mmCIF file of C-alpha atoms in Angstrom:
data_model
loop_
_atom_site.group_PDB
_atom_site.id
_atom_site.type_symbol
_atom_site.label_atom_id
_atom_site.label_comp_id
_atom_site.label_asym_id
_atom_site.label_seq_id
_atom_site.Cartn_x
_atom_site.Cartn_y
_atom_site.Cartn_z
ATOM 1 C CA UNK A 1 56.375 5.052 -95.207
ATOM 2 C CA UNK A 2 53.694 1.910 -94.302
ATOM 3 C CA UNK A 3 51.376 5.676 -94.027
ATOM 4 C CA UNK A 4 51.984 6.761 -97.229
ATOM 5 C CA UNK A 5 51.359 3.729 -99.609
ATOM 6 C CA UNK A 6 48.600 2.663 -97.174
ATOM 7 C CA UNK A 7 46.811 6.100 -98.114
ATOM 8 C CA UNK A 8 47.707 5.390 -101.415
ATOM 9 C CA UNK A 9 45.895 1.865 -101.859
ATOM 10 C CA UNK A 10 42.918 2.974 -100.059
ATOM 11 C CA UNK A 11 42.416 5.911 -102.800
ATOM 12 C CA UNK A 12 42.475 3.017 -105.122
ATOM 13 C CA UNK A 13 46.077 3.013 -106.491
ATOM 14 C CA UNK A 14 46.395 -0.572 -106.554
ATOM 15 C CA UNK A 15 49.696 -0.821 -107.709
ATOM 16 C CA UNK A 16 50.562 0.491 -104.518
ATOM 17 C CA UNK A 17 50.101 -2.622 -102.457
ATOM 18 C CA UNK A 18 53.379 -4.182 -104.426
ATOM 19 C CA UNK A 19 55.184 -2.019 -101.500
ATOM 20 C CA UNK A 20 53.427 -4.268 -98.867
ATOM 21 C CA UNK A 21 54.064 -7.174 -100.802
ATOM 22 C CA UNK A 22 57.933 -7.036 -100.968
ATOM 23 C CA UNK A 23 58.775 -5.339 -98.207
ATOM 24 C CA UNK A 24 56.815 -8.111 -95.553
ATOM 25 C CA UNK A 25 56.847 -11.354 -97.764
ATOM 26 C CA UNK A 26 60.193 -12.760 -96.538
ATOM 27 C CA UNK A 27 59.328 -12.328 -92.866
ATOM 28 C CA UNK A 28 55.553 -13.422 -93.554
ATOM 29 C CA UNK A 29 57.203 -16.374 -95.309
ATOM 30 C CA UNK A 30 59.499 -16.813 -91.866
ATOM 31 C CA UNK A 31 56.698 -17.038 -89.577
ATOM 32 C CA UNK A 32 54.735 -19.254 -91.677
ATOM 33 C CA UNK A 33 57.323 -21.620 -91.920
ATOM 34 C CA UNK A 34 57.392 -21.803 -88.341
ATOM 35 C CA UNK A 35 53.972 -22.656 -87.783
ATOM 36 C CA UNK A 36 53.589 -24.751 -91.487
ATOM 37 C CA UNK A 37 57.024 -26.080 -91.568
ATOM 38 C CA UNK A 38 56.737 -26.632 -95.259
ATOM 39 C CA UNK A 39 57.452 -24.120 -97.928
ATOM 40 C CA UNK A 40 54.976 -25.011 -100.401
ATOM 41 C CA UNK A 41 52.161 -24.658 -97.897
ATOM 42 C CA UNK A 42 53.861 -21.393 -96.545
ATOM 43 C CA UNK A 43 53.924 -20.229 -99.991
ATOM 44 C CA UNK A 44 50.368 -20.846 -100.511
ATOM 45 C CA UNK A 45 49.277 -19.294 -96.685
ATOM 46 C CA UNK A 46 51.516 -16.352 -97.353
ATOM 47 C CA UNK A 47 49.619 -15.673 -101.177
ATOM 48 C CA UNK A 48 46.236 -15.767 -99.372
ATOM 49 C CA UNK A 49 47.827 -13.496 -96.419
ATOM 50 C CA UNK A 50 47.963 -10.803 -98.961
ATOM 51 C CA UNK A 51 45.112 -11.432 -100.447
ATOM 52 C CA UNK A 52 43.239 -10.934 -97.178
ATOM 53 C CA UNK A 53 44.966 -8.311 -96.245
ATOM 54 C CA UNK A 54 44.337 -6.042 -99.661
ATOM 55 C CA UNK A 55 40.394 -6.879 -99.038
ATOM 56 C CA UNK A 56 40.487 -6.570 -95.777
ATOM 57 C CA UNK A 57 42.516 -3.347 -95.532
ATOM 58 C CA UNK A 58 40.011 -0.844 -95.102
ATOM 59 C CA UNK A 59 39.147 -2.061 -91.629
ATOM 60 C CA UNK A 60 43.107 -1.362 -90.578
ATOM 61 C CA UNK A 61 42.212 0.989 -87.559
ATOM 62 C CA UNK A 62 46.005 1.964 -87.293
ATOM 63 C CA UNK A 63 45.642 1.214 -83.429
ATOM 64 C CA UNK A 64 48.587 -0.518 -84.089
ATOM 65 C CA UNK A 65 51.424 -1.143 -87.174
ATOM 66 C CA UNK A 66 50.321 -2.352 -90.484
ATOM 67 C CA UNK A 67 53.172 -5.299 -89.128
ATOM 68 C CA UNK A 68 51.556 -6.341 -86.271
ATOM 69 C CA UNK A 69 47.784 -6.479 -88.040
ATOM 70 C CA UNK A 70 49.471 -8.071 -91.524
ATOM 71 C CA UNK A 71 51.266 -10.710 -89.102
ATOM 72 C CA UNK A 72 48.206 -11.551 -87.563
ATOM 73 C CA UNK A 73 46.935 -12.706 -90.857
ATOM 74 C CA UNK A 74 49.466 -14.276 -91.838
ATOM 75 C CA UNK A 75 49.310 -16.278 -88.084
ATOM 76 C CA UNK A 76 45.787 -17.263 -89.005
ATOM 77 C CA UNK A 77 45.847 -17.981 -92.426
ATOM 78 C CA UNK A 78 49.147 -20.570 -91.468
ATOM 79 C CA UNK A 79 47.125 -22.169 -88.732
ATOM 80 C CA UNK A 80 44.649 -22.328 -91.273
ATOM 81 C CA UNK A 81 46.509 -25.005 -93.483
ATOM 82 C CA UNK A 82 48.428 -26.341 -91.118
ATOM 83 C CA UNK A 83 47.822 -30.501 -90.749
ATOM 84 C CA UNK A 84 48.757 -31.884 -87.485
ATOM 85 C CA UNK A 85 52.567 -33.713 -87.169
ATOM 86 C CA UNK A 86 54.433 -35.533 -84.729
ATOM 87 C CA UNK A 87 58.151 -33.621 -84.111
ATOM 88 C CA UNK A 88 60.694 -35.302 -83.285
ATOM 89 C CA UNK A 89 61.448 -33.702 -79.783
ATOM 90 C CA UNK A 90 63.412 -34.454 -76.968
ATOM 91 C CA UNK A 91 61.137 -33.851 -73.886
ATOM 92 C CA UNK A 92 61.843 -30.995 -72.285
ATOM 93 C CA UNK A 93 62.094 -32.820 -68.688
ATOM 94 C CA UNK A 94 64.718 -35.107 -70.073
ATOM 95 C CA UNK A 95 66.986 -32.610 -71.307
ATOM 96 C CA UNK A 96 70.248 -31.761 -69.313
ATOM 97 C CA UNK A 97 71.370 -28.437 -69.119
ATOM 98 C CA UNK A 98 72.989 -27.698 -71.852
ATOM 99 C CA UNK A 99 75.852 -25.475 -71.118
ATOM 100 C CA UNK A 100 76.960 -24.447 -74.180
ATOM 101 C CA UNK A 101 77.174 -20.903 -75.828
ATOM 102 C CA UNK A 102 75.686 -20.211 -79.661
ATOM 103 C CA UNK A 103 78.869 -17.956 -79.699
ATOM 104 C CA UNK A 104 80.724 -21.086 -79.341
ATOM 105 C CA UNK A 105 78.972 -23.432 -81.852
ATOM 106 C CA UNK A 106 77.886 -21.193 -84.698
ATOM 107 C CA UNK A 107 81.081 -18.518 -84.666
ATOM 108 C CA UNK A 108 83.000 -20.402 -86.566
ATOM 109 C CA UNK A 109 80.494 -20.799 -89.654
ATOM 110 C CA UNK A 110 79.865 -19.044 -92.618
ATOM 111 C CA UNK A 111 76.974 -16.887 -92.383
ATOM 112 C CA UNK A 112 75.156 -18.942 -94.859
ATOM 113 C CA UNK A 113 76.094 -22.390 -92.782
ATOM 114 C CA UNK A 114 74.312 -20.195 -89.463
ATOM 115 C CA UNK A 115 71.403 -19.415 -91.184
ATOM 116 C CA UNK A 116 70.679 -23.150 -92.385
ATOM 117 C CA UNK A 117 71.709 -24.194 -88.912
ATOM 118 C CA UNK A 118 69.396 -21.688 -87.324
ATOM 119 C CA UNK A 119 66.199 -22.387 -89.794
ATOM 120 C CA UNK A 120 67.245 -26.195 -89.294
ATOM 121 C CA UNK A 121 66.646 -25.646 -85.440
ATOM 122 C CA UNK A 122 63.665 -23.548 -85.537
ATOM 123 C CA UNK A 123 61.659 -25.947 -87.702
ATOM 124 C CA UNK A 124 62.632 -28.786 -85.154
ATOM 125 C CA UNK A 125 60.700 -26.249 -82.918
ATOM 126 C CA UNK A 126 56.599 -26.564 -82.241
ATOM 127 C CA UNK A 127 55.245 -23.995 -84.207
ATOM 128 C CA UNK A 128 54.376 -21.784 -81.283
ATOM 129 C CA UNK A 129 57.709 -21.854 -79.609
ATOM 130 C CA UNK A 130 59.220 -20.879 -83.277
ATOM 131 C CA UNK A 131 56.978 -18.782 -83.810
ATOM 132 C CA UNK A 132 57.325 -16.558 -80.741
ATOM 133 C CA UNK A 133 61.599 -16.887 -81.516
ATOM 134 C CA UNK A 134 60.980 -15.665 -84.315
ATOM 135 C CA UNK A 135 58.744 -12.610 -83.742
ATOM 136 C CA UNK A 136 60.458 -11.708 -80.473
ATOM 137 C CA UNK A 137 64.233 -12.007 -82.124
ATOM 138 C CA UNK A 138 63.950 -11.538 -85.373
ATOM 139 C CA UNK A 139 61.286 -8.924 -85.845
ATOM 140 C CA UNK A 140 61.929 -7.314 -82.466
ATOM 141 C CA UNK A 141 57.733 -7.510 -81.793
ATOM 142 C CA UNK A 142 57.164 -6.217 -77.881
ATOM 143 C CA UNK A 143 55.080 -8.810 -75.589
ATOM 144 C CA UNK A 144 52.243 -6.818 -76.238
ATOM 145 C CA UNK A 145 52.319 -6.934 -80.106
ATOM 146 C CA UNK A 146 53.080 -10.366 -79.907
ATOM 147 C CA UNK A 147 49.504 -10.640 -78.059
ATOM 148 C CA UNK A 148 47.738 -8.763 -80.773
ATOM 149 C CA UNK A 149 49.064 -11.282 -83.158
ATOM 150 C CA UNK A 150 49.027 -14.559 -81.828
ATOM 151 C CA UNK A 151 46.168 -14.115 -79.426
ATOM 152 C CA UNK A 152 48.268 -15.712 -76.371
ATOM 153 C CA UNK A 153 48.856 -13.923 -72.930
ATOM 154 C CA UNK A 154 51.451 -12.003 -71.902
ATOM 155 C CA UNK A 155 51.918 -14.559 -69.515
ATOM 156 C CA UNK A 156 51.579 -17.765 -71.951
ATOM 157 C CA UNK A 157 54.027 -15.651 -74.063
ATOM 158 C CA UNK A 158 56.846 -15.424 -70.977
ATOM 159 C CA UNK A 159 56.440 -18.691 -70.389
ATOM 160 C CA UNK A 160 56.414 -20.110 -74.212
ATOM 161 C CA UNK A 161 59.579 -18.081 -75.016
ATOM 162 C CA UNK A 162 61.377 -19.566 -72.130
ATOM 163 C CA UNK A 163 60.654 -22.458 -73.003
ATOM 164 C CA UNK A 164 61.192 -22.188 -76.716
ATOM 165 C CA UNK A 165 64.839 -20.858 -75.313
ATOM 166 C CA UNK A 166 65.246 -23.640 -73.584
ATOM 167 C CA UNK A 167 64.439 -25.960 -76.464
ATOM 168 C CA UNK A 168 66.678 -24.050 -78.703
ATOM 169 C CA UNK A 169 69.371 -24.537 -76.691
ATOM 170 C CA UNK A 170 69.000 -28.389 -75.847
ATOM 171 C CA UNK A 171 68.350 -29.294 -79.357
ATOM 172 C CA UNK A 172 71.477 -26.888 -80.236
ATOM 173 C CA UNK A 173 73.809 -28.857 -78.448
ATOM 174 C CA UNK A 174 71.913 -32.673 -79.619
ATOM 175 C CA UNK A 175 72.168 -31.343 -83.028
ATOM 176 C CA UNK A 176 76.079 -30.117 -82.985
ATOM 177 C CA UNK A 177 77.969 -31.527 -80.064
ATOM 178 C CA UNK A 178 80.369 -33.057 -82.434
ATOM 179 C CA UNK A 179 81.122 -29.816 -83.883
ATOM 180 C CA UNK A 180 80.875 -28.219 -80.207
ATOM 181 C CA UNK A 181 83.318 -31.401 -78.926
ATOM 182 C CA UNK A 182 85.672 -30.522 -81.990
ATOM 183 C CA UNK A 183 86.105 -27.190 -81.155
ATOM 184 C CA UNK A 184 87.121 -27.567 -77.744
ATOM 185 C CA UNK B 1 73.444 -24.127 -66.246
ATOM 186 C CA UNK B 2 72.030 -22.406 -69.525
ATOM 187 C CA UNK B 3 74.737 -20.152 -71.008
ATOM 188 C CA UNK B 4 71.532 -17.976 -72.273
ATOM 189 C CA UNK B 5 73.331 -14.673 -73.532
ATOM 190 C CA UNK B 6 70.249 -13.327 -75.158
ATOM 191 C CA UNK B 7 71.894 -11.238 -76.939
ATOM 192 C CA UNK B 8 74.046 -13.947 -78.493
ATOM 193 C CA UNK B 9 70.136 -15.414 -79.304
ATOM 194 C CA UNK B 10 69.174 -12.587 -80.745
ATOM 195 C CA UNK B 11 72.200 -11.673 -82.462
ATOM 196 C CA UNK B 12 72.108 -14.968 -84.339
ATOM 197 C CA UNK B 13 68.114 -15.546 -84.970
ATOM 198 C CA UNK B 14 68.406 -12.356 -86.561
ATOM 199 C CA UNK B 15 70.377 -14.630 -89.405
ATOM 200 C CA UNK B 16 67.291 -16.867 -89.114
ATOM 201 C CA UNK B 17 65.130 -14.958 -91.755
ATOM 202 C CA UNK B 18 64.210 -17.304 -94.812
ATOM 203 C CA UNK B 19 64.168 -15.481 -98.193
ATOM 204 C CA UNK B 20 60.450 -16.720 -99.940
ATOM 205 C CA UNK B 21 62.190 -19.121 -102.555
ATOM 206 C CA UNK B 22 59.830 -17.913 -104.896
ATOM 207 C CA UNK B 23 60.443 -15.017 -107.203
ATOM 208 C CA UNK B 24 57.111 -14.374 -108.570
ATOM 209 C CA UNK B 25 55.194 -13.759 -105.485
ATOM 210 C CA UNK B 26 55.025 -9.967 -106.330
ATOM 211 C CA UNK B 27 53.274 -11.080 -109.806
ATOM 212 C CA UNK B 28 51.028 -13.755 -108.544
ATOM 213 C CA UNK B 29 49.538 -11.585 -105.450
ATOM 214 C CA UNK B 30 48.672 -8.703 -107.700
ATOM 215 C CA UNK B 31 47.193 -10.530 -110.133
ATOM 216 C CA UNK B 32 44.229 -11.455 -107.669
ATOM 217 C CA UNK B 33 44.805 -8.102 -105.694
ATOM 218 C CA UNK B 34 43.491 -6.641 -109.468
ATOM 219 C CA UNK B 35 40.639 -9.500 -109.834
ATOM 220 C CA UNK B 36 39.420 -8.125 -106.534
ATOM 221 C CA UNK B 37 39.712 -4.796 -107.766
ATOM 222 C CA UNK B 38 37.722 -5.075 -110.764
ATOM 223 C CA UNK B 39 35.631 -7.200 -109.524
ATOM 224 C CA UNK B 40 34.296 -4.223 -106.522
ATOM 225 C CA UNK B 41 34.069 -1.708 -109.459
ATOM 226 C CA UNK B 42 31.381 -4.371 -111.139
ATOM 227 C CA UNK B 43 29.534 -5.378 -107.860
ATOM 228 C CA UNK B 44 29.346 -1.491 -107.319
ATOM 229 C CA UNK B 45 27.834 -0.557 -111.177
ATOM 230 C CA UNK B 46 25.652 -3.662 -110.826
ATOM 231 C CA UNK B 47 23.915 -2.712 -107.327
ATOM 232 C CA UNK B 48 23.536 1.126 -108.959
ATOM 233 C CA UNK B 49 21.723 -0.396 -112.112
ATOM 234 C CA UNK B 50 19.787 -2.710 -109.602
ATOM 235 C CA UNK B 51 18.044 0.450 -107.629
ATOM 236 C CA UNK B 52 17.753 2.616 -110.691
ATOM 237 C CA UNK B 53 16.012 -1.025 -111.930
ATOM 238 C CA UNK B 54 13.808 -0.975 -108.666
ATOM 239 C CA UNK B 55 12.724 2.674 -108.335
ATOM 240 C CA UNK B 56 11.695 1.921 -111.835
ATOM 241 C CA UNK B 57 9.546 -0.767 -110.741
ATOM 242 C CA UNK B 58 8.236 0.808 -107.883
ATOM 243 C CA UNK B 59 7.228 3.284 -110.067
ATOM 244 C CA UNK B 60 6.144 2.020 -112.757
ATOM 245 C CA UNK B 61 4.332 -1.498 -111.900
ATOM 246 C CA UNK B 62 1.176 0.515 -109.474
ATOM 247 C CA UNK B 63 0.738 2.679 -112.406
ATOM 248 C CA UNK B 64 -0.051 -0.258 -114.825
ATOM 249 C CA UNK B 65 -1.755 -2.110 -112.329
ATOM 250 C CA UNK B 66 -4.200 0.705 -111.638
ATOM 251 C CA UNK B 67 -4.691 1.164 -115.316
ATOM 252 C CA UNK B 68 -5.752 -2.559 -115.572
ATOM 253 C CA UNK B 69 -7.896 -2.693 -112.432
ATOM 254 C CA UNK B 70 -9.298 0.459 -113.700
ATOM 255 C CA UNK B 71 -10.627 -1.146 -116.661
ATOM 256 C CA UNK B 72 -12.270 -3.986 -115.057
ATOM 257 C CA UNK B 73 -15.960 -2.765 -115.985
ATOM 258 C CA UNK B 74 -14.366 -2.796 -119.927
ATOM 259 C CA UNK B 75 -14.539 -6.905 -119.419
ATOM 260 C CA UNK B 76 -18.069 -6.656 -118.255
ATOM 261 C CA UNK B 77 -19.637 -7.603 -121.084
ATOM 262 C CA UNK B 78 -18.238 -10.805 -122.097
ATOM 263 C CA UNK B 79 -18.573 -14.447 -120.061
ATOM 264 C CA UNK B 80 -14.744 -13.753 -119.742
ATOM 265 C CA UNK B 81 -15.008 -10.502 -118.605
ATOM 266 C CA UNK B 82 -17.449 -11.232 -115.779
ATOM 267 C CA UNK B 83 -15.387 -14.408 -114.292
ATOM 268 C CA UNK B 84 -12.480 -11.502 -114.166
ATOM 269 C CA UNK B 85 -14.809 -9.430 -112.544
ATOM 270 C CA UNK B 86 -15.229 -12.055 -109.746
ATOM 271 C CA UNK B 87 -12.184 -13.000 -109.117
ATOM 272 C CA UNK B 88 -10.625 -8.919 -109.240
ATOM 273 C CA UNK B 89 -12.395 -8.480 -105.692
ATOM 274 C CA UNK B 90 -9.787 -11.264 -104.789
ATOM 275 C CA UNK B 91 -6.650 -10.920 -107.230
ATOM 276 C CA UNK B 92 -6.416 -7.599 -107.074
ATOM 277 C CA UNK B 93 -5.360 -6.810 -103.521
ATOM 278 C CA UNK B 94 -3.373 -10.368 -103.386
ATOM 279 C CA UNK B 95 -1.092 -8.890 -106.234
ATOM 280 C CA UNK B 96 -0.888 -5.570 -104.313
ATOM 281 C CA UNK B 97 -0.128 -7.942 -101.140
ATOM 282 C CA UNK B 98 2.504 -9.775 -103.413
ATOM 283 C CA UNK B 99 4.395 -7.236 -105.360
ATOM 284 C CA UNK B 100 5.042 -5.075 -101.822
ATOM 285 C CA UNK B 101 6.689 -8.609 -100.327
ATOM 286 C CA UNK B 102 8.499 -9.179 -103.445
ATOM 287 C CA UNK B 103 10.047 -4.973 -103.332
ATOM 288 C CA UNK B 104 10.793 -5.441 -99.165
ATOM 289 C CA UNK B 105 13.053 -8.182 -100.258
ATOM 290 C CA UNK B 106 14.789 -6.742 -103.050
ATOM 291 C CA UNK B 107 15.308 -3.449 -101.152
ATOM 292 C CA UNK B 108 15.979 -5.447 -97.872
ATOM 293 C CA UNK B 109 18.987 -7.224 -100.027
ATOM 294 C CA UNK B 110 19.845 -4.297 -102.313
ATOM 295 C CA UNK B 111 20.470 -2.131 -98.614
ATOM 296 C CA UNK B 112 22.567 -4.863 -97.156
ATOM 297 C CA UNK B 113 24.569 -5.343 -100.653
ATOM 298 C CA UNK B 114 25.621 -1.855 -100.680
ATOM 299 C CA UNK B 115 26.540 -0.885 -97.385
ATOM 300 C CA UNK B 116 28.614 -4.241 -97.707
ATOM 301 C CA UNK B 117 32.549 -2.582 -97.969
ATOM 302 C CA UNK B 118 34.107 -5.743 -98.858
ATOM 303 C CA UNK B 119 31.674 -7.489 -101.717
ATOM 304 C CA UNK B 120 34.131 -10.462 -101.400
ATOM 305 C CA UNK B 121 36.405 -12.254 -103.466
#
């Protein structure tokens, strides 16, 4: 389908490109927010994404999917606008195991209450540990697409996402063990 | 001990995509995605009137410069027409000299405009 409108745009039907536009801006908007962790400045890096993309899109060599080069974009353009903060994060060394299941914890929500709590957790993330969640879980990239957009190893990317896991897990339980005590 | 069922992980960051909170993203992406547009079609009619400009010149400026040098001796006869005389051993090849600089640069920068696919934003 990507094939298709792609053709399309590059014969210079520009209404075309809307297709690119809605069916990737939520998940561009997703991984920006994990880098950016604001949604005005996501907003903004996701707008120039596209931007880039339309007048860049002739030099798509469709070596790989129009996802993986778009996201790669999108990757740069967040890094691009994104101003340095100090998280709020437990060190990693400090943290005891947590021993909990996200079964457990998030079953008993509303599927609205999950996806707060899940966004809430991600953006207590660093943006490259949220980042690589996100692409890994959520858009279901392979290792090596997740090289071709975020420029990491496959080896930095093992190691980030078990770490990231780990992270997820320990701020899981700091975040909710009331609600993981009451439903014991 | 990490309970890490990562299928449980995946299962549930599959809930973590965010919606884009705004609705007009569609609108406000196009609406540069056509500036761009229109703006290649111009860049492209400009550089075509730009060569069709510069062939012209090439063309035309030797012929009118010979016709002038040619009529050098016309001046002869006048205190005006022999200090032109003098100085047409000298300004005569240094125009030559400048007008093929001046047409290396234009071409030089017409060549790179046009095989330029992305004119820019």
């Amino acid at each position: 389908m990507d094939d298709q409108y792609l053709k399309d745009v590059l014969a210079g039907k520009i209404n075309a490109y809307r297709y690119f536009v809605n069916k990737y801006q939520d998940m561009a908007f997703s991984l920006s927010m994990s880098i950016v962790k604001s949604e005005l400045v996501a907003e903004e890096a996701v707008q120039d994404a596209f931007v880039r993309a339309y007048q860049n899109i002739r030099s798509f060599r469709k070596k790989s999917k129009f996802s993986t080069w778009f996201y790669k974009i999108v990757v740069n353009e967040s890094l691009r606008k994104l101003k340095k903060k100090q998280l709020d994060m437990v060190p990693l060394d400090d943290l005891p195991e947590p021993g909990i299941s996200i079964k457990e914890v998030l079953q008993p929500l509303h599927e609205v209450e999950q996806r707060e709590i899940i966004n809430d957790l991600l953006l207590k993330l660093p943006p490259s540990e949220s980042l690589l969640l996100r692409l890994f879980y959520l858009e279901e990239n392979t290792q090596e697409e997740i090289k071709l957009i975020t420029g990491l190893s496959i080896s930095n990317i093992k190691v980030t996402l078990h770490r990231a896991r780990k992270r997820f897990y320990a701020i899981l339980k700091e975040s909710y063990k009331n609600e993981y005590n009451s439903l014991l | 001990m990490i309970n890490s069922d990562d299928k449980d992980l995946r299962a549930f960051l599959k809930k973590g995509l965010i919606n884009i909170p705004t609705s007009n993203m569609e609108e406000r992406v196009m609406e540069k995605v056509e500036f761009i547009a229109q703006r290649n079609i111009s860049v492209k009619r400009n550089l075509k009137t730009s060569w069709v400009f510069l062939i012209c010149a090439i063309v035309l400026f030797p012929l009118a410069y010979w016709h002038l040098y040619s009529r050098v001796d016309f001046y002869g006869a006048t205190e005006i027409g022999n200090s032109i005389k003098e100085l047409s051993g000298f300004l005569f090849p240094a125009g030559i000299l400048f007008f093929s600089v001046v047409i290396l640069l234009l071409v030089d920068n017409l060549i790179k405009l046009s095989s330029n696919k992305n004119p820019g934003y």
